[in-house]
Each structure stands twice: as C-alpha cells, then as structure tokens.
Amino acid sequence: MPEKYKVKDISLADRGKLAVEWAEQNMPVLRLIRERFQKEKPLKGVRIAACMHVTKETAVLMLTLRDGGAEIALAASNPLSTQDHVAAYLAKEGIHVYAWRGMSEKDYFAAIASAASMGPDVTMDDGADLTVMLHKVALGEARGIDYEIGSKVLSSSIVEKIRGGTEETTTGVIRLKALQKEGKLLYPVFAVNDSLTKFMFDNRFGTGQSSIDGILRATNILLAGKNVVVAGYGWVGRGIAWRARGMGARVTVVEVDPVRALEAYYEGFYVTDMSSAAETGDVFITATGNTDVIRAEHLLKMRDGAILANAGHFNVEISVRDLERIAVGSRDINENVREYRLPNGRKVYLIGEGRLVNLAAAEGHPSEVMDLSFANQALAVETIVKKWEKLDKKVYKLPRSIDNRVALLKLKALGVRLERLTEEQKKYLESWSG
Ligand code: NAD
Ligand code: SAH
C-alpha cells in the first residue's frame, strides 16, 4: 500500500473519537456484534478493502470488523461525504483510511485504488465504484478514469484471491447485477441493500430525515407552505415525500413507474411529470438512481429562487452539466449552496454540487438506522468468510434468518415486546382444511 493513511488533519482524531463513541451509543445491535467478534475473532487474518462514506457510523462498523480480526483499508465512497475528524480517528486506530472532504475526482479514484492495493480477501462497497474498478482492471476494460487510475496501481490478478464482497446501496446492486448479466462478475457479492432490515428503514426513514436535514442546514428555509417536488417514489422518495409533508410542505411526486405513481396519488400526493412540476416547485429533490432527471428544459421553466437537491445517485440526477452550460453566471452562497443565474434572469440554487444532499450538507443517516444496515454488513462479511467456498459468482441476498435476527435484536434494544404464535396457531397457519 502507498501510505498507511491519507486524511485531512490527523490532529482532529480526539474529536473524531467522541463522535464515534456517540454513534456507537445509538447502535446497540452493532455493539452486540462487536462484543461477539471481540471474543470469537471470526475475521482473523482477513483483509478487507472498503469504499464507504467515512462517517461516525461507518467508523463503528470498521472498528467492529477490526475487532473481529480483520485488517482494513477504507476509501471514501463520495468526494463530499467524509467527516474529517472521524477519518483522523480511524487512522489512529490502525485503519488504512484514504479520505478527506472535498476530494477531486482524480483523488477520489486514487484513494479507491490505494485501498484496493492492499490485496483484499473481501470488498465492501457503497455504489460499486471499488468493485467496478477491480473488475475493469481484471477484465482489461480500458475505459474511464477509474480504469486509468486503477490499472497503474493494481495488477490484473488482484481479484483472484477475493472471496466475496458486499454492496450497500440500490444503485450499486443494479450495477453489479448488470455485470452478472453480462457474465462478467468475478466473485460473489451480497446485496446488503436488498435486505428488508436495510432498504425499508435506511432508504426510507434514514434518507427521508437526513435529506431534509441537509437541505435545511444548507439553506435554513421554512419548509411549511413550500412546493416540494420529489422525483422517484421508491423507498428513498417515499421517505422524503412523507417527511416533507410532515413539516408542512405541499408535495408533488414525479414517477415513471405507473404503479408507484398510482400509490403516490392515493397516498395523497400531487403526481405529475417533471415538465409541469418544474413550473411550480420551490424545492426539487431527486431520488431515482437515474441520470438527467432534471435537465435544461426543466431548469428554464423554474421559478426564481428554486432550490435543487439530490438524494439519489452520485451527481448525475440533476444535470449539473446542463446547469453549467446554460447559466450566465454563478457564485457560492455558502459552503454547500451555489447560485446559478439563468439567461431568463431567474436564479436557481444547487446544494452540495448535486451530490447526495444528506451526506454532503448534513451527517448522513442517524446512527439508529445505520445500526440496522451495518449489522447486516458485519454479518454479510462473516457469512462470506465462513461460506465463500460454497458461493457462485453471483449477486446474493442475505438469508431471511439474518433479517429476523437483526430485527429481533433491535426490538430487544428498543424494549419492544413481540407477540408469539401458540402451537395451535402455528398449525392453523400451515393447514388447508380449516
Ligand atoms: P427504488 O428503485 O426503490 O426507487 C427509484 C424510483 O425512481 C423507482 O420507483 C423508479 O421508477 C423511479 N424513477 C426512475 N427514473 C425516474 C425518472 N426519470 N423520473 C422519475 N422517477 C424515476 O430505489 P431507492 O432504494 O429508492 O433508491 C433511489 C436512489 O437513492 C438510488 O440511487 C440509491 O442508491 C440511492 N440511495 C441514497 C441514499 C442516501 O443516503 N442518500 C440512501 C439509500 C439509497
Ligand atoms: N456512493 C454513492 C452511492 C449512494 S450512497 C454516492 O455517494 O452517490 C447511499 C448510501 O449511503 C445508502 O445506501 C446508505 O446506507 C449510506 N449512508 C447514509 N447515511 C450514512 C451514514 N451516516 N454513514 C454511512 N453510510 C451512510
């Protein structure tokens, strides 16, 4: 590996320690897993390369895996999401961290290549940038900045010792399934996102709250009475639409899927296409995982002062390219808000360069919800280490038994009592004769 770590300022470590301890206080399920890992050391000698948001919650996960015996290299999964004090603390704790807030695109992929160069047995990803880089290098697919940077540092045989990987988010899973479909997936991957105790909670309640949090921290606008347009009514979109409504906004949903559009309609939201929503919205939030959802034709219809935020995927949902192309001028209003003057004299405001608003302008999801996602991650890594010889080069869901285990532990920590089936009820539910 190039250097042991690369962070903004190692002297921030003490502040990072406090933040991580605060997160762990609110992550009871992961804490239990950490205690078990400390005793059993199920990951002894395992090398893990991870590409995830370097937040206080990820830090608790990394320390859990380290306490299980793993050696870890961690790169940021977004140029704007790193909490620099947390990165400094992790570096002091012996994790090879390559991450700082405000990395350039080149630094971002170089950091991923640095983490990958440890020669991992297991990869952990959030958005699939690490996994895709490894695949491009191994397959010699000489396209893109990730290949250019990765192929200078990594050998094409690097994937041969990888036993398996995990993927945290919807879009990452889509990318990996596309690799599998083309017959190019080179090792098994667990789609952590597809666990019920992940997407039903993290994507919905986590993104719902933290995206609104990011918009408010960046702008301090009053949400009550605002016309908020949410593009995409999947798990993330639902969460945002419901939370925005809860704060008094009038919410419009834009969807391409007829069933989801109908669901949004009957849940009481206005539903229309982007072209007409563009004319009335005060705040636009994209949550589709798709590209160019808001384009020049929409930007030119928007009201003066419209605010643009993305909660979905990378920086492609709002076409920043179009915005830069049509704007006659621009300036930063604060660290997270950029004003663009349009040729029609109106101004629009982009938060966090069109990157994930909840991680760029706030702290990402609250620890309570990441507890569920990262309990799944820790158990997924343990499953890979135990079962890799039986796995094919496929995208797998985690078994339902892990969902049940995680949910039960969370309910126990919350002090919630669960009803139990009687023997008679069990028989009744399995019988056909009545
Ligand atoms: P999902 O598949 O459940 O929902 C996406 C929805 O967007 C679908 O209903 C789809 O029909 C719709 N859609 C696609 N193209 C559209 C378009 N052009 N206009 C309007 N609607 C369109 O996915 P999800 O779990 O809700 O995730 C959405 C995105 O958010 C993904 O990129 C995911 O990786 C990301 N995500 C972000 C966070 C975060 O912390 N910000 C958390 C979880 C997931
Ligand atoms: N890396 C890509 C992909 C989307 S990231 C990008 O930056 O655009 C979305 C993922 O971030 C979610 O699946 C969620 O689990 C994760 N996330 C949200 N809040 C987080 C937090 N506080 N710490 C770590 N990860 C977080």
Short mmCIF file of C-alpha atoms and ligand atoms in Angstrom, two decimals:
data_model
loop_
_atom_site.label_atom_id
_atom_site.label_comp_id
_atom_site.label_asym_id
_atom_site.label_seq_id
_atom_site.Cartn_x
_atom_site.Cartn_y
_atom_site.Cartn_z
CA MET A 1 0.00 0.00 0.00
CA PRO A 2 1.24 3.53 -0.76
CA GLU A 3 0.92 5.29 2.62
CA LYS A 4 -0.60 3.95 5.85
CA TYR A 5 -3.33 6.55 5.57
CA LYS A 6 -4.19 9.85 3.89
CA VAL A 7 -6.54 12.18 5.78
CA LYS A 8 -7.01 15.94 6.02
CA ASP A 9 -5.69 16.50 9.55
CA ILE A 10 -4.65 13.74 11.96
CA SER A 11 -4.86 16.15 14.91
CA LEU A 12 -8.67 16.00 14.66
CA ALA A 13 -8.61 12.42 16.00
CA ASP A 14 -9.73 13.25 19.57
CA ARG A 15 -12.86 14.99 18.28
CA GLY A 16 -13.46 12.03 15.98
CA LYS A 17 -13.26 9.61 18.92
CA LEU A 18 -16.07 11.47 20.71
CA ALA A 19 -18.26 11.44 17.60
CA VAL A 20 -17.72 7.70 17.07
CA GLU A 21 -18.49 6.93 20.72
CA TRP A 22 -21.71 8.94 20.39
CA ALA A 23 -22.69 6.96 17.30
CA GLU A 24 -21.95 3.65 18.99
CA GLN A 25 -24.17 4.62 21.91
CA ASN A 26 -27.06 4.64 19.41
CA MET A 27 -26.05 1.42 17.61
CA PRO A 28 -26.96 -1.34 20.07
CA VAL A 29 -27.19 -4.17 17.53
CA LEU A 30 -23.76 -3.49 16.07
CA ARG A 31 -22.41 -3.18 19.62
CA LEU A 32 -23.57 -6.72 20.40
CA ILE A 33 -21.95 -7.99 17.20
CA ARG A 34 -18.74 -6.16 18.11
CA GLU A 35 -18.68 -7.81 21.56
CA ARG A 36 -19.10 -11.23 19.95
CA PHE A 37 -16.46 -10.51 17.30
CA GLN A 38 -14.02 -9.45 20.04
CA LYS A 39 -14.40 -12.89 21.66
CA GLU A 40 -14.71 -15.13 18.59
CA LYS A 41 -12.39 -13.31 16.12
CA PRO A 42 -14.29 -14.69 13.09
CA LEU A 43 -12.35 -12.43 10.69
CA LYS A 44 -8.85 -13.29 11.90
CA GLY A 45 -6.32 -12.50 9.17
CA VAL A 46 -8.96 -11.35 6.67
CA ARG A 47 -8.04 -8.31 4.57
CA ILE A 48 -10.97 -6.03 3.80
CA ALA A 49 -10.94 -3.17 1.28
CA ALA A 50 -13.96 -0.91 1.79
CA CYS A 51 -15.33 2.04 -0.17
CA MET A 52 -17.96 3.67 2.05
CA HIS A 53 -18.94 7.08 3.39
CA VAL A 54 -16.37 7.87 6.07
CA THR A 55 -18.83 8.83 8.81
CA LYS A 56 -19.03 8.13 12.51
CA GLU A 57 -21.43 5.24 11.79
CA THR A 58 -19.07 3.65 9.26
CA ALA A 59 -16.33 4.04 11.87
CA VAL A 60 -18.29 1.85 14.30
CA LEU A 61 -18.62 -0.78 11.56
CA MET A 62 -14.92 -0.64 10.71
CA LEU A 63 -13.91 -0.99 14.38
CA THR A 64 -16.31 -3.94 14.73
CA LEU A 65 -14.64 -5.69 11.78
CA ARG A 66 -11.17 -4.82 13.09
CA ASP A 67 -12.07 -6.25 16.50
CA GLY A 68 -13.17 -9.39 14.66
CA GLY A 69 -9.55 -9.74 13.50
CA ALA A 70 -9.64 -8.04 10.08
CA GLU A 71 -7.10 -5.68 8.55
CA ILE A 72 -8.94 -2.84 6.83
CA ALA A 73 -8.30 -0.26 4.12
CA LEU A 74 -11.09 2.30 3.72
CA ALA A 75 -11.65 4.81 0.90
CA ALA A 76 -14.44 7.39 0.71
CA SER A 77 -17.47 6.49 -1.43
CA ASN A 78 -18.26 10.13 -2.22
CA PRO A 79 -15.90 13.12 -2.56
CA LEU A 80 -18.03 15.25 -0.21
CA SER A 81 -19.19 12.84 2.50
CA THR A 82 -16.06 12.34 4.61
CA GLN A 83 -16.16 13.55 8.21
CA ASP A 84 -12.51 14.57 8.56
CA HIS A 85 -12.37 14.16 12.35
CA VAL A 86 -13.71 10.61 12.02
CA ALA A 87 -11.18 9.77 9.28
CA ALA A 88 -8.39 11.01 11.57
CA TYR A 89 -9.59 8.86 14.48
CA LEU A 90 -9.85 5.75 12.30
CA ALA A 91 -6.31 6.31 11.01
CA LYS A 92 -5.09 6.47 14.64
CA GLU A 93 -6.96 3.22 15.33
CA GLY A 94 -4.94 1.44 12.65
CA ILE A 95 -7.41 1.54 9.77
CA HIS A 96 -5.77 2.50 6.45
CA VAL A 97 -8.04 5.44 5.58
CA TYR A 98 -7.77 7.33 2.30
CA ALA A 99 -10.44 10.02 2.54
CA TRP A 100 -10.98 13.73 3.06
CA ARG A 101 -13.89 16.06 2.39
CA GLY A 102 -13.66 17.89 -0.93
CA MET A 103 -11.51 15.38 -2.85
CA SER A 104 -11.17 15.92 -6.60
CA GLU A 105 -12.45 13.17 -8.90
CA LYS A 106 -8.86 12.08 -9.50
CA ASP A 107 -8.08 11.94 -5.76
CA TYR A 108 -11.32 10.04 -5.23
CA PHE A 109 -10.40 7.20 -7.61
CA ALA A 110 -6.74 7.26 -6.49
CA ALA A 111 -7.98 6.72 -2.91
CA ILE A 112 -10.06 3.75 -4.02
CA ALA A 113 -7.03 2.33 -5.85
CA SER A 114 -4.91 2.81 -2.71
CA ALA A 115 -7.41 0.88 -0.60
CA ALA A 116 -7.68 -1.86 -3.23
CA SER A 117 -3.91 -2.21 -3.45
CA MET A 118 -3.88 -3.91 -0.02
CA GLY A 119 -4.89 -7.11 -1.90
CA PRO A 120 -8.25 -7.77 -0.23
CA ASP A 121 -9.96 -11.07 0.57
CA VAL A 122 -13.27 -9.24 0.90
CA THR A 123 -14.55 -5.98 -0.61
CA MET A 124 -17.23 -3.70 0.84
CA ASP A 125 -18.78 -1.11 -1.41
CA ASP A 126 -21.37 1.67 -1.48
CA GLY A 127 -22.28 2.48 -5.08
CA ALA A 128 -19.92 -0.17 -6.59
CA ASP A 129 -17.03 2.14 -7.56
CA LEU A 130 -14.45 -0.13 -5.88
CA THR A 131 -15.91 -3.34 -7.30
CA VAL A 132 -16.21 -1.85 -10.78
CA MET A 133 -12.62 -0.57 -10.69
CA LEU A 134 -11.36 -4.04 -9.71
CA HIS A 135 -13.44 -5.61 -12.49
CA LYS A 136 -12.28 -3.14 -15.13
CA VAL A 137 -8.65 -3.77 -14.22
CA ALA A 138 -9.10 -7.56 -14.13
CA LEU A 139 -11.06 -7.61 -17.40
CA GLY A 140 -8.79 -5.05 -19.11
CA GLU A 141 -11.80 -2.84 -19.92
CA ALA A 142 -9.76 0.25 -20.71
CA ARG A 143 -12.48 2.86 -20.39
CA GLY A 144 -12.96 5.59 -17.81
CA ILE A 145 -10.94 7.43 -15.19
CA ASP A 146 -11.37 4.52 -12.74
CA TYR A 147 -9.59 2.15 -15.14
CA GLU A 148 -6.86 4.70 -15.94
CA ILE A 149 -6.05 5.24 -12.28
CA GLY A 150 -6.67 1.67 -11.10
CA SER A 151 -4.59 -0.04 -13.77
CA LYS A 152 -1.49 1.97 -12.77
CA VAL A 153 -1.61 0.63 -9.21
CA LEU A 154 -3.35 -2.75 -9.39
CA SER A 155 -2.40 -5.98 -11.12
CA SER A 156 -4.99 -7.75 -13.26
CA SER A 157 -4.73 -10.81 -10.98
CA ILE A 158 -5.91 -8.85 -7.95
CA VAL A 159 -9.43 -10.34 -7.96
CA GLU A 160 -8.16 -13.92 -7.86
CA LYS A 161 -7.90 -14.03 -4.07
CA ILE A 162 -11.15 -12.13 -3.42
CA ARG A 163 -13.65 -14.47 -1.72
CA GLY A 164 -16.62 -12.14 -1.89
CA GLY A 165 -17.97 -8.65 -1.50
CA THR A 166 -20.86 -6.65 -0.09
CA GLU A 167 -22.84 -3.76 -1.61
CA GLU A 168 -24.67 -1.17 0.46
CA THR A 169 -26.96 0.71 -1.91
CA THR A 170 -29.65 0.30 -4.58
CA THR A 171 -27.64 1.69 -7.48
CA GLY A 172 -24.58 -0.38 -6.57
CA VAL A 173 -26.71 -3.53 -6.67
CA ILE A 174 -28.09 -2.50 -10.09
CA ARG A 175 -24.52 -2.08 -11.43
CA LEU A 176 -23.43 -5.47 -10.06
CA LYS A 177 -26.48 -7.24 -11.48
CA ALA A 178 -25.61 -5.68 -14.86
CA LEU A 179 -22.09 -7.15 -14.55
CA GLN A 180 -23.59 -10.54 -13.67
CA LYS A 181 -25.98 -10.37 -16.64
CA GLU A 182 -23.05 -9.89 -18.99
CA GLY A 183 -21.33 -12.90 -17.37
CA LYS A 184 -18.53 -10.67 -16.07
CA LEU A 185 -19.00 -10.77 -12.30
CA LEU A 186 -15.75 -12.25 -10.97
CA TYR A 187 -16.70 -13.03 -7.36
CA PRO A 188 -19.87 -13.40 -5.24
CA VAL A 189 -21.44 -10.27 -3.77
CA PHE A 190 -24.06 -9.91 -1.05
CA ALA A 191 -26.60 -7.19 -1.87
CA VAL A 192 -26.94 -5.81 1.65
CA ASN A 193 -29.28 -3.14 0.27
CA ASP A 194 -31.83 -5.83 -0.59
CA SER A 195 -32.27 -7.00 3.00
CA LEU A 196 -35.61 -5.92 4.46
CA THR A 197 -33.90 -4.55 7.55
CA LYS A 198 -31.83 -2.34 5.23
CA PHE A 199 -33.94 -0.79 2.50
CA MET A 200 -37.23 -0.49 4.42
CA PHE A 201 -35.54 1.51 7.16
CA ASP A 202 -32.29 3.10 5.88
CA ASN A 203 -33.58 4.12 2.44
CA ARG A 204 -36.96 5.30 3.75
CA PHE A 205 -36.62 6.67 7.29
CA GLY A 206 -32.91 7.41 7.08
CA THR A 207 -32.88 9.27 3.77
CA GLY A 208 -36.28 10.81 4.49
CA GLN A 209 -34.99 12.60 7.56
CA SER A 210 -31.35 13.22 6.63
CA SER A 211 -32.10 14.69 3.18
CA ILE A 212 -34.48 17.23 4.67
CA ASP A 213 -31.83 17.86 7.34
CA GLY A 214 -29.22 18.57 4.64
CA ILE A 215 -31.49 20.99 2.78
CA LEU A 216 -32.35 22.87 5.96
CA ARG A 217 -28.75 23.04 7.21
CA ALA A 218 -27.65 24.40 3.81
CA THR A 219 -30.45 26.92 3.31
CA ASN A 220 -32.37 27.40 6.58
CA ILE A 221 -35.59 27.83 4.57
CA LEU A 222 -39.04 27.40 6.09
CA LEU A 223 -40.40 24.17 4.67
CA ALA A 224 -44.01 24.80 5.70
CA GLY A 225 -46.01 26.04 2.72
CA LYS A 226 -43.29 25.26 0.18
CA ASN A 227 -43.99 23.32 -3.01
CA VAL A 228 -41.60 20.38 -2.77
CA VAL A 229 -41.14 18.17 -5.83
CA VAL A 230 -39.81 14.65 -5.20
CA ALA A 231 -38.61 12.72 -8.26
CA GLY A 232 -38.86 8.95 -7.72
CA TYR A 233 -41.31 7.27 -5.36
CA GLY A 234 -39.18 4.28 -4.42
CA TRP A 235 -38.01 3.65 -0.86
CA VAL A 236 -35.97 6.85 -0.74
CA GLY A 237 -38.57 9.02 -2.48
CA ARG A 238 -41.35 7.77 -0.20
CA GLY A 239 -39.32 8.63 2.88
CA ILE A 240 -38.58 12.15 1.65
CA ALA A 241 -42.14 12.84 0.46
CA TRP A 242 -43.66 11.78 3.78
CA ARG A 243 -41.18 13.71 5.90
CA ALA A 244 -41.54 16.86 3.77
CA ARG A 245 -45.31 16.64 4.12
CA GLY A 246 -44.88 16.15 7.86
CA MET A 247 -43.14 19.53 8.00
CA GLY A 248 -45.98 21.26 6.20
CA ALA A 249 -44.75 21.23 2.61
CA ARG A 250 -47.10 20.68 -0.36
CA VAL A 251 -45.53 17.67 -2.03
CA THR A 252 -45.62 16.70 -5.71
CA VAL A 253 -44.28 13.33 -6.86
CA VAL A 254 -42.78 12.65 -10.30
CA GLU A 255 -42.59 8.95 -11.26
CA VAL A 256 -42.08 6.85 -14.38
CA ASP A 257 -43.49 3.63 -12.89
CA PRO A 258 -47.30 3.61 -13.23
CA VAL A 259 -47.91 1.52 -10.09
CA ARG A 260 -45.70 3.71 -7.92
CA ALA A 261 -47.26 6.86 -9.40
CA LEU A 262 -50.70 5.49 -8.51
CA GLU A 263 -49.52 4.62 -5.00
CA ALA A 264 -48.25 8.18 -4.52
CA TYR A 265 -51.57 9.54 -5.82
CA TYR A 266 -53.64 7.51 -3.35
CA GLU A 267 -51.27 8.41 -0.56
CA GLY A 268 -52.44 11.95 -1.15
CA PHE A 269 -49.57 13.49 -3.13
CA TYR A 270 -49.92 15.53 -6.31
CA VAL A 271 -48.50 13.45 -9.17
CA THR A 272 -47.36 14.91 -12.47
CA ASP A 273 -44.43 14.93 -14.91
CA MET A 274 -41.23 16.93 -14.41
CA SER A 275 -42.10 19.34 -17.16
CA SER A 276 -45.17 20.68 -15.32
CA ALA A 277 -43.74 20.21 -11.79
CA ALA A 278 -40.81 22.41 -12.88
CA GLU A 279 -43.13 25.40 -13.19
CA THR A 280 -44.47 25.28 -9.63
CA GLY A 281 -41.76 23.77 -7.42
CA ASP A 282 -39.83 25.71 -4.80
CA VAL A 283 -37.60 22.78 -3.82
CA PHE A 284 -36.69 19.83 -6.08
CA ILE A 285 -35.32 16.60 -4.61
CA THR A 286 -34.24 13.75 -6.90
CA ALA A 287 -34.29 10.15 -5.62
CA THR A 288 -34.40 7.94 -8.72
CA GLY A 289 -30.95 6.39 -9.20
CA ASN A 290 -31.30 7.63 -12.78
CA THR A 291 -29.43 10.17 -14.87
CA ASP A 292 -30.53 13.62 -16.19
CA VAL A 293 -33.84 13.64 -14.32
CA ILE A 294 -33.69 17.46 -14.18
CA ARG A 295 -32.37 18.90 -17.45
CA ALA A 296 -32.02 22.28 -19.20
CA GLU A 297 -35.63 22.19 -20.45
CA HIS A 298 -36.82 21.90 -16.81
CA LEU A 299 -34.33 24.39 -15.36
CA LEU A 300 -35.53 27.08 -17.77
CA LYS A 301 -39.12 26.67 -16.54
CA MET A 302 -38.31 27.00 -12.84
CA ARG A 303 -39.36 29.84 -10.56
CA ASP A 304 -36.82 32.41 -9.44
CA GLY A 305 -35.14 31.06 -6.29
CA ALA A 306 -35.83 27.36 -6.88
CA ILE A 307 -33.64 25.04 -4.80
CA LEU A 308 -32.17 21.82 -6.25
CA ALA A 309 -31.04 18.85 -4.18
CA ASN A 310 -30.18 15.24 -4.99
CA ALA A 311 -30.69 12.34 -2.58
CA GLY A 312 -30.26 9.53 -5.11
CA HIS A 313 -27.15 8.67 -7.00
CA PHE A 314 -23.71 10.29 -7.43
CA ASN A 315 -24.01 13.72 -9.14
CA VAL A 316 -25.92 12.72 -12.24
CA GLU A 317 -29.62 13.05 -11.36
CA ILE A 318 -29.65 16.84 -11.65
CA SER A 319 -27.77 17.64 -14.84
CA VAL A 320 -25.02 19.87 -13.46
CA ARG A 321 -23.59 19.79 -16.97
CA ASP A 322 -26.74 21.48 -18.33
CA LEU A 323 -26.78 23.94 -15.45
CA GLU A 324 -23.16 24.96 -16.08
CA ARG A 325 -23.83 25.18 -19.83
CA ILE A 326 -26.91 27.41 -19.75
CA ALA A 327 -26.01 29.61 -16.75
CA VAL A 328 -24.80 33.13 -17.50
CA GLY A 329 -23.08 33.36 -14.13
CA SER A 330 -22.67 31.59 -10.81
CA ARG A 331 -21.31 32.12 -7.30
CA ASP A 332 -21.12 30.29 -3.96
CA ILE A 333 -23.65 31.46 -1.39
CA ASN A 334 -22.10 29.33 1.33
CA GLU A 335 -20.06 26.13 1.63
CA ASN A 336 -22.90 23.99 0.29
CA VAL A 337 -25.04 26.25 -1.92
CA ARG A 338 -24.17 27.55 -5.39
CA GLU A 339 -26.31 30.16 -7.14
CA TYR A 340 -26.74 29.93 -10.93
CA ARG A 341 -28.10 32.87 -12.96
CA LEU A 342 -30.10 31.69 -15.95
CA PRO A 343 -30.45 33.55 -19.27
CA ASN A 344 -34.12 34.35 -18.44
CA GLY A 345 -32.95 36.43 -15.45
CA ARG A 346 -34.03 33.85 -12.83
CA LYS A 347 -31.74 32.22 -10.29
CA VAL A 348 -31.64 28.61 -9.09
CA TYR A 349 -29.67 27.22 -6.15
CA LEU A 350 -27.82 23.88 -6.21
CA ILE A 351 -26.93 22.15 -2.94
CA GLY A 352 -23.74 20.12 -2.50
CA GLU A 353 -22.76 20.16 -6.19
CA GLY A 354 -25.72 17.88 -6.90
CA ARG A 355 -24.17 15.11 -4.78
CA LEU A 356 -26.08 13.33 -2.01
CA VAL A 357 -27.55 16.18 -0.02
CA ASN A 358 -27.81 14.21 3.21
CA LEU A 359 -24.12 13.35 3.24
CA ALA A 360 -22.72 16.48 1.59
CA ALA A 361 -24.69 19.04 3.62
CA ALA A 362 -25.54 17.03 6.76
CA GLU A 363 -24.17 13.98 8.57
CA GLY A 364 -25.93 11.23 6.62
CA HIS A 365 -28.47 8.96 8.25
CA PRO A 366 -28.80 8.90 12.02
CA SER A 367 -26.86 6.19 13.84
CA GLU A 368 -30.04 4.39 14.95
CA VAL A 369 -30.90 3.45 11.37
CA MET A 370 -27.31 2.74 10.28
CA ASP A 371 -27.27 0.25 13.17
CA LEU A 372 -29.57 -1.97 11.09
CA SER A 373 -27.72 -1.51 7.79
CA PHE A 374 -24.31 -2.08 9.31
CA ALA A 375 -25.39 -5.07 11.42
CA ASN A 376 -26.29 -6.61 8.06
CA GLN A 377 -22.90 -5.57 6.63
CA ALA A 378 -20.98 -7.15 9.52
CA LEU A 379 -22.99 -10.39 9.28
CA ALA A 380 -22.56 -10.40 5.48
CA VAL A 381 -18.76 -10.24 5.83
CA GLU A 382 -18.86 -13.03 8.41
CA THR A 383 -21.02 -15.12 6.04
CA ILE A 384 -18.52 -14.60 3.18
CA VAL A 385 -15.62 -15.67 5.35
CA LYS A 386 -17.48 -18.79 6.52
CA LYS A 387 -19.21 -19.83 3.31
CA TRP A 388 -17.23 -18.45 0.37
CA GLU A 389 -16.30 -21.86 -0.98
CA LYS A 390 -19.99 -22.69 -1.48
CA LEU A 391 -20.86 -19.43 -3.27
CA ASP A 392 -21.05 -18.87 -7.03
CA LYS A 393 -20.04 -15.68 -8.85
CA LYS A 394 -23.47 -14.16 -8.34
CA VAL A 395 -25.29 -11.34 -6.59
CA TYR A 396 -26.89 -12.87 -3.48
CA LYS A 397 -29.46 -11.65 -1.00
CA LEU A 398 -28.65 -12.29 2.64
CA PRO A 399 -30.81 -15.07 4.12
CA ARG A 400 -34.10 -14.02 5.74
CA SER A 401 -32.82 -15.51 9.01
CA ILE A 402 -30.32 -12.61 9.24
CA ASP A 403 -33.15 -10.08 8.76
CA ASN A 404 -35.07 -11.72 11.57
CA ARG A 405 -32.00 -11.80 13.82
CA VAL A 406 -31.25 -8.11 13.22
CA ALA A 407 -34.89 -7.07 13.74
CA LEU A 408 -35.21 -9.13 16.93
CA LEU A 409 -32.04 -7.64 18.40
CA LYS A 410 -33.23 -4.12 17.55
CA LEU A 411 -36.66 -4.74 19.10
CA LYS A 412 -34.95 -6.08 22.22
CA ALA A 413 -32.74 -2.99 22.44
CA LEU A 414 -35.81 -0.79 22.00
CA GLY A 415 -37.64 -2.68 24.75
CA VAL A 416 -40.47 -3.67 22.39
CA ARG A 417 -42.40 -6.87 23.19
CA LEU A 418 -43.12 -9.24 20.31
CA GLU A 419 -46.21 -11.45 20.26
CA ARG A 420 -45.51 -15.20 19.90
CA LEU A 421 -47.54 -17.78 17.97
CA THR A 422 -49.09 -20.57 20.04
CA GLU A 423 -48.52 -24.16 18.84
CA GLU A 424 -52.18 -24.23 17.79
CA GLN A 425 -51.79 -21.02 15.76
CA LYS A 426 -48.68 -22.40 14.01
CA LYS A 427 -50.64 -25.50 12.97
CA TYR A 428 -53.61 -23.38 11.86
CA LEU A 429 -51.42 -21.22 9.62
CA GLU A 430 -49.99 -24.31 7.93
CA SER A 431 -53.24 -26.22 7.42
CA TRP A 432 -55.70 -26.14 4.50
CA SER A 433 -58.71 -27.88 5.99
CA GLY A 434 -59.81 -25.04 8.28
P1 NAD B 1 -36.03 2.43 -5.93
O1 NAD B 1 -35.71 1.58 -7.08
O2 NAD B 1 -36.88 1.86 -4.83
O3 NAD B 1 -36.75 3.79 -6.41
C1 NAD B 1 -36.34 4.56 -7.50
C2 NAD B 1 -37.63 5.09 -8.17
O4 NAD B 1 -37.27 6.09 -9.13
C3 NAD B 1 -38.41 4.00 -8.91
O5 NAD B 1 -39.74 3.96 -8.46
C4 NAD B 1 -38.30 4.43 -10.38
O6 NAD B 1 -39.46 4.10 -11.14
C5 NAD B 1 -38.14 5.93 -10.25
N1 NAD B 1 -37.53 6.58 -11.42
C6 NAD B 1 -36.56 6.15 -12.25
N2 NAD B 1 -36.29 7.06 -13.20
C7 NAD B 1 -37.10 8.12 -12.97
C8 NAD B 1 -37.29 9.38 -13.61
N3 NAD B 1 -36.58 9.74 -14.67
N4 NAD B 1 -38.21 10.23 -13.09
C9 NAD B 1 -38.96 9.88 -12.00
N5 NAD B 1 -38.83 8.69 -11.38
C10 NAD B 1 -37.91 7.82 -11.84
O7 NAD B 1 -34.64 2.92 -5.33
P2 NAD B 1 -34.39 3.57 -3.88
O8 NAD B 1 -33.99 2.49 -2.94
O9 NAD B 1 -35.47 4.49 -3.55
O10 NAD B 1 -33.03 4.38 -4.21
C11 NAD B 1 -33.05 5.50 -5.07
C12 NAD B 1 -31.62 6.05 -5.19
O11 NAD B 1 -31.19 6.53 -3.91
C13 NAD B 1 -30.57 5.02 -5.59
O12 NAD B 1 -29.61 5.63 -6.42
C14 NAD B 1 -29.91 4.64 -4.27
O13 NAD B 1 -28.63 4.12 -4.45
C15 NAD B 1 -29.93 5.96 -3.55
N6 NAD B 1 -29.90 5.92 -2.08
C16 NAD B 1 -29.42 7.06 -1.48
C17 NAD B 1 -29.39 7.11 -0.09
C18 NAD B 1 -28.80 8.32 0.58
O14 NAD B 1 -28.28 8.17 1.68
N7 NAD B 1 -28.90 9.49 0.00
C19 NAD B 1 -29.87 6.06 0.69
C20 NAD B 1 -30.39 4.94 0.04
C21 NAD B 1 -30.40 4.88 -1.36
N1 SAH B 2 -21.63 6.22 -3.15
C1 SAH B 2 -22.75 6.65 -3.97
C2 SAH B 2 -23.97 5.81 -3.78
C3 SAH B 2 -25.12 6.27 -2.88
S1 SAH B 2 -24.76 6.23 -1.21
C4 SAH B 2 -22.92 8.16 -3.83
O1 SAH B 2 -22.27 8.75 -2.99
O2 SAH B 2 -23.65 8.77 -4.62
C5 SAH B 2 -26.20 5.86 -0.38
C6 SAH B 2 -25.87 5.02 0.83
O3 SAH B 2 -25.29 5.83 1.85
C7 SAH B 2 -27.13 4.45 1.47
O4 SAH B 2 -27.43 3.17 0.98
C8 SAH B 2 -26.84 4.48 2.97
O5 SAH B 2 -26.82 3.21 3.57
C9 SAH B 2 -25.46 5.16 3.08
N2 SAH B 2 -25.44 6.11 4.20
C10 SAH B 2 -26.37 7.02 4.53
N3 SAH B 2 -26.05 7.64 5.68
C11 SAH B 2 -24.88 7.10 6.09
C12 SAH B 2 -24.06 7.30 7.23
N4 SAH B 2 -24.39 8.14 8.22
N5 SAH B 2 -22.91 6.59 7.28
C13 SAH B 2 -22.57 5.72 6.33
N6 SAH B 2 -23.31 5.46 5.25
C14 SAH B 2 -24.46 6.14 5.13
#
